[in-house]
Tab-separated table of C-alpha atoms in Angstrom:
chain	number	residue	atom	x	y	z
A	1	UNK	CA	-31.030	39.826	30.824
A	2	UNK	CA	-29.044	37.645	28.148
A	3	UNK	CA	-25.900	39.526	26.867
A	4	UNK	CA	-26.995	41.422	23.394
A	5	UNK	CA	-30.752	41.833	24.713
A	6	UNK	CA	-30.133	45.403	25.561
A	7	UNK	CA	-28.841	46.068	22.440
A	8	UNK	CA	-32.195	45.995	20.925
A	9	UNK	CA	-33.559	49.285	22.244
A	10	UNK	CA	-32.719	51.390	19.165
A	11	UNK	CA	-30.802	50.665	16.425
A	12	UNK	CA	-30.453	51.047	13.480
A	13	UNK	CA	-32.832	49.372	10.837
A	14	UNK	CA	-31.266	46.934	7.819
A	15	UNK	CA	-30.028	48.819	5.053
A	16	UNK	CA	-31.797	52.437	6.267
A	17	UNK	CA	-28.429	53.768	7.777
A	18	UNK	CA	-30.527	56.061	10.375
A	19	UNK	CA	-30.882	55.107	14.061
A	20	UNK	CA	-34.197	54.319	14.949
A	21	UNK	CA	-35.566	54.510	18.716
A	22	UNK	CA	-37.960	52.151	19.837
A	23	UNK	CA	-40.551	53.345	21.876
A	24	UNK	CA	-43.168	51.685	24.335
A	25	UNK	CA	-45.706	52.640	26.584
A	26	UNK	CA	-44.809	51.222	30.037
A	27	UNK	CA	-47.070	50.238	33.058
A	28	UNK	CA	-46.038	52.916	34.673
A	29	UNK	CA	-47.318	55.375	31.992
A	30	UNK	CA	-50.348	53.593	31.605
A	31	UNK	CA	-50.546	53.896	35.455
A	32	UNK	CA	-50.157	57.831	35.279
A	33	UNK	CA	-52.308	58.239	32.199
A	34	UNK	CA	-49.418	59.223	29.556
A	35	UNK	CA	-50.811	56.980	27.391
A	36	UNK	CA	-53.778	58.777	26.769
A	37	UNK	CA	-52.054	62.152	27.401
A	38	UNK	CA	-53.822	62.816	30.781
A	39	UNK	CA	-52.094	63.057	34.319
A	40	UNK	CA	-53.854	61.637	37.650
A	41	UNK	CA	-52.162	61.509	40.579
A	42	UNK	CA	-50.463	58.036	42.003
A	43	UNK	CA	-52.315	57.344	45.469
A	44	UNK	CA	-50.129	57.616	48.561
A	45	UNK	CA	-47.920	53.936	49.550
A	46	UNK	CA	-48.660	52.919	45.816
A	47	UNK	CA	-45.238	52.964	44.858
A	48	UNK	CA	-43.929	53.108	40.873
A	49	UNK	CA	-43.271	49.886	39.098
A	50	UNK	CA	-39.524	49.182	38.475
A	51	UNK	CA	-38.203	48.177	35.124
A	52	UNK	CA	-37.282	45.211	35.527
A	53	UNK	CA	-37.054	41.813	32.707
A	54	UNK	CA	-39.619	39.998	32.906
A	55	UNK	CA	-40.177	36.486	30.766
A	56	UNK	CA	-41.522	36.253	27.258
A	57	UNK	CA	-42.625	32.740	25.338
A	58	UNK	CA	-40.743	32.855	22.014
A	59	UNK	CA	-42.302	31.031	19.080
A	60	UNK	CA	-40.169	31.624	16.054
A	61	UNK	CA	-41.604	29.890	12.560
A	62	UNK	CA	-38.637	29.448	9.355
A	63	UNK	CA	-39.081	27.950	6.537
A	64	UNK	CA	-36.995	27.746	2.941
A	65	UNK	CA	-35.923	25.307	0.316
A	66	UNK	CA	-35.992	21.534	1.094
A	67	UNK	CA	-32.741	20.761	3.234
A	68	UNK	CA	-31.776	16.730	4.687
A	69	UNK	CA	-33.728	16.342	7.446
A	70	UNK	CA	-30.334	15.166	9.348
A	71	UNK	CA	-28.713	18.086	8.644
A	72	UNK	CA	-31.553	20.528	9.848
A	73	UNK	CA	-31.586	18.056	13.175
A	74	UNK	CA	-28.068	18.452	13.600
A	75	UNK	CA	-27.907	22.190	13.390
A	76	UNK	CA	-31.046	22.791	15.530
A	77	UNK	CA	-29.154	20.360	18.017
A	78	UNK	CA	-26.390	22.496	17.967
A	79	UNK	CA	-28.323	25.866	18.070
A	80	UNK	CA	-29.943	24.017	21.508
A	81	UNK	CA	-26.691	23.176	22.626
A	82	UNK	CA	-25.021	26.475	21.907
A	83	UNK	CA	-28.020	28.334	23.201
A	84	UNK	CA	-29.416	26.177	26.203
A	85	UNK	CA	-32.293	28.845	26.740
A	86	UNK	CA	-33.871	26.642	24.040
A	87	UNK	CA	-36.925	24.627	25.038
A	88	UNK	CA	-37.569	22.663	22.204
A	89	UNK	CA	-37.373	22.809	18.264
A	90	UNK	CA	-39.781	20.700	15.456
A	91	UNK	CA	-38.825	20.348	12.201
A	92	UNK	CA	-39.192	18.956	8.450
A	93	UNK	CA	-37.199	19.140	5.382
A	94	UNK	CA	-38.556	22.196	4.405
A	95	UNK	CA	-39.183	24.346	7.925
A	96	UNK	CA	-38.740	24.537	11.174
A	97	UNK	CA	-40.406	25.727	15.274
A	98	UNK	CA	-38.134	26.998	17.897
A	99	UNK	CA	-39.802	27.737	20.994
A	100	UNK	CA	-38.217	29.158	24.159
A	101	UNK	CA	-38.196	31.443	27.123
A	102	UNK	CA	-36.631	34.774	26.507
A	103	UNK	CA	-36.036	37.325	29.542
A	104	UNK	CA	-36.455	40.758	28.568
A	105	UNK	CA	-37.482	44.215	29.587
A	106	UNK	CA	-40.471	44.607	27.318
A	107	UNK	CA	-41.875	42.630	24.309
A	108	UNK	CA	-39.831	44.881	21.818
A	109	UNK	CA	-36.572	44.087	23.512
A	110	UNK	CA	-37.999	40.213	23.369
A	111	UNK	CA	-39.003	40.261	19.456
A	112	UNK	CA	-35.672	41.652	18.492
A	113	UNK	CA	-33.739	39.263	20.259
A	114	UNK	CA	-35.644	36.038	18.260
A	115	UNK	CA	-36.127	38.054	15.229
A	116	UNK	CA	-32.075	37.928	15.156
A	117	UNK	CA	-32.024	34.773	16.712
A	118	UNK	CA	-31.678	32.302	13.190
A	119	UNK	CA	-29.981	34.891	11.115
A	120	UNK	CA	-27.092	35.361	13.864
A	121	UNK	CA	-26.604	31.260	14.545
A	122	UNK	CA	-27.116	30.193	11.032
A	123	UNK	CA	-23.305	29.738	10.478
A	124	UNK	CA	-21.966	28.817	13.377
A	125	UNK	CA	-25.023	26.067	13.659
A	126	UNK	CA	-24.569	25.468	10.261
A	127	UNK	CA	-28.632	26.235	9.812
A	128	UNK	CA	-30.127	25.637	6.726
A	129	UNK	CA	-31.105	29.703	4.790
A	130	UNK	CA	-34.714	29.996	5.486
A	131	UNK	CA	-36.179	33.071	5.991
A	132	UNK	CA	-38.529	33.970	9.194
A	133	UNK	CA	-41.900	33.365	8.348
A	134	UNK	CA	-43.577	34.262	12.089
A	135	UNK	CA	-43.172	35.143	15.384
A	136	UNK	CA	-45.069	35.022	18.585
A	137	UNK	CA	-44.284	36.475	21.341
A	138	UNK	CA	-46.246	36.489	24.447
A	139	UNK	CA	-45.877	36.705	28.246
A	140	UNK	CA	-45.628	34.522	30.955
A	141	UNK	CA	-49.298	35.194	32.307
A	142	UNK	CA	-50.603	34.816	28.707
A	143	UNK	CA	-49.344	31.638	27.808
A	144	UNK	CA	-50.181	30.054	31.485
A	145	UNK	CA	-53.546	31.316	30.855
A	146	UNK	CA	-53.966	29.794	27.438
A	147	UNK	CA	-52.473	26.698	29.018
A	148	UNK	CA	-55.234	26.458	31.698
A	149	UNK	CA	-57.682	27.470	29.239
A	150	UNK	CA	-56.743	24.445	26.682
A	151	UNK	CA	-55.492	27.404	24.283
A	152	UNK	CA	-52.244	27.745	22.717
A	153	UNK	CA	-49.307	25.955	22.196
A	154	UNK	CA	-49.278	22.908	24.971
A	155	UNK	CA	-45.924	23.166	27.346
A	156	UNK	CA	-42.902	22.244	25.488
A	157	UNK	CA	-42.560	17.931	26.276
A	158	UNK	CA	-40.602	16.746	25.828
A	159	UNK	CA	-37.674	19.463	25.642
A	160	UNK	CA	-35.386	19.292	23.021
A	161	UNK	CA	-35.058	18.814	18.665
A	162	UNK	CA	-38.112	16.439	17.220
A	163	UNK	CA	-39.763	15.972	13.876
A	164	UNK	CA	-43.268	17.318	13.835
């Protein structure tokens, strides 16, 4: 897991000033029936899932007031090269796509890590101030299954920064 992924699971919420605990139902639960608040027994040799990361496909939309388009190329360069998770990155004056791989332990520690992802790098990549305007984030098997089903977002070629 990417240093500052577990950091996600429970914190406090912007400008609330209460800690906040993020819950999820695991596969595991599912499994036992805790999601629906009944208990069945696990069949013998079936043994518990671990919790281990698993990978997520990041899509994370931004968009603001009209900035240079060499300066937005520059700073998503730098964001790439800083952050080399990074698949690839499309952009115009006015708003941007990052789209990566992000490993985490569940889809809530995955969503926090992009949805901090701009705001945390805008300085140091010298990013232009736009504001989030969406977020996917899906896993592994669901994007290769939109792939092979000629859904989705088509693999990331080539890698890197390009104007859409």
């Amino acid at each position: 897991m990417r240093p500052g992924a577990a950091e996600s699971r429970g914190g406090a919420s912007p400008g609330s000033g209460e800690e906040r605990a993020l819950t999820c139902v695991t596969t595991s639960d599912a499994y036992d029936g805790q999601a629906s608040g009944q208990r069945s027994e696990r069949p013998s040799g079936v043994e518990e899932p671990t919790d281990v990361p698993r990978l997520w496909h990041v899509t994370l939309s931004v968009s603001g007031g009209e900035a240079p388009l060499t300066e937005v190329r520059r700073g998503l360069e730098q964001l790439a090269h800083d952050h080399p998770f990074l698949l690839t990155s499309r952009y115009a004056t006015d708003h941007a796509e990052i789209r990566y791989w992000e490993e985490a332990r569940d889809l809530h520690d995955a969503a926090a890590v992009a949805l901090r992802l701009w705001g945390e790098h805008r300085q140091s990549a010298r990013l232009p101030p736009w504001e989030i305007v969406g977020l996917e984030v899906i896993d592994r098997e669901t994007y290769h299954q939109r792939i092979a089903e000629g859904h989705g977002p088509l693999p990331a070629t080539p890698v890197g920064v390009h104007p859409f």
